[in-house]
């Protein structure tokens, strides 16, 4: 999907008259994703492609990619076309008009357009409950792969993040909320491309990572605050 993703995203941004830079990060893929992305980027000077030598996790890839950006607003987006790029201008408009610091796409907003399996809906709801109970993050959907941040939020928080894989989004949003940054959710359009399956090992790892994250934020970080002069 990577060629079509780059083509469609560029078309959306240019049609909307948005000044942009697109940073594509290949997280150590073992197929030809990196080569395909580089070939697609040749026609678009504002698209840059980078890769990690080995798979390091979504969180690491996003932090790695951020160093190549210069914009005041940074949008993280999955590149599999499950989230149609035509939604990007709506995220930007929401941030500009609401004055919020973070705009999060949510599958559970009252007005989403969804097409994904019941099993994934159940897991998403269950994970939301865990996140709300353990971390008190008042966001209905932390895992949908489209989020817009003011750059200052990322520069403040990313250096302190320790999760590089499954719970990266949760840690970032939890710390943003604790620091008083304003978060707003918008409805998301989601339509899976190809066959969808649930990796239960990854699901369990994400739950365990979230529990460890809760301990670190609630206990370790609070303890450090008390002992710091």
Coordinates of C-alpha atoms in Angstrom, one line a residue, residues 59-60 63 127 131 135 137 142-143 147 149 153 157-179 183 206 209-210 212-214 216-217 221:
X59 CA 7.3 4.4 19.3
X60 CA 11.0 4.3 18.3
X63 CA 10.7 9.4 17.7
X127 CA -8.2 -1.8 26.4
X131 CA -6.3 2.6 30.2
X135 CA -3.9 5.8 34.0
X137 CA -6.6 9.0 30.6
X142 CA -5.6 5.8 22.4
X143 CA -4.7 3.4 19.6
X147 CA -3.0 12.0 15.9
X149 CA 0.3 17.3 18.1
X153 CA 4.1 18.9 23.2
X157 CA 7.5 14.7 26.4
X158 CA 9.3 12.5 23.9
X159 CA 12.7 12.6 25.5
X160 CA 11.1 11.1 28.7
X161 CA 9.2 8.3 27.1
X162 CA 10.5 4.7 27.7
X163 CA 8.0 2.6 25.8
X164 CA 9.0 2.0 22.2
X165 CA 6.4 -0.6 21.2
X166 CA 2.8 -1.4 22.1
X167 CA 1.9 1.2 24.7
X168 CA 3.8 4.1 23.2
X169 CA 0.6 6.1 22.3
X170 CA -0.8 5.6 25.8
X171 CA 2.4 6.8 27.5
X172 CA 2.5 9.9 25.3
X173 CA -1.2 10.8 25.9
X174 CA -1.0 10.1 29.6
X175 CA 2.0 12.4 30.1
X176 CA 0.5 15.1 27.9
X177 CA -2.7 15.0 30.1
X178 CA -0.7 15.1 33.3
X179 CA 1.2 18.1 32.1
X183 CA -6.6 17.0 24.2
X206 CA 0.3 -4.4 25.1
X209 CA 3.2 -2.9 28.9
X210 CA 0.2 -0.7 30.0
X212 CA 4.0 -1.5 33.8
X213 CA 3.5 2.0 32.5
X214 CA 0.8 2.6 35.1
X216 CA 6.0 3.7 36.5
X217 CA 3.9 6.8 36.2
X221 CA 7.5 9.3 38.7

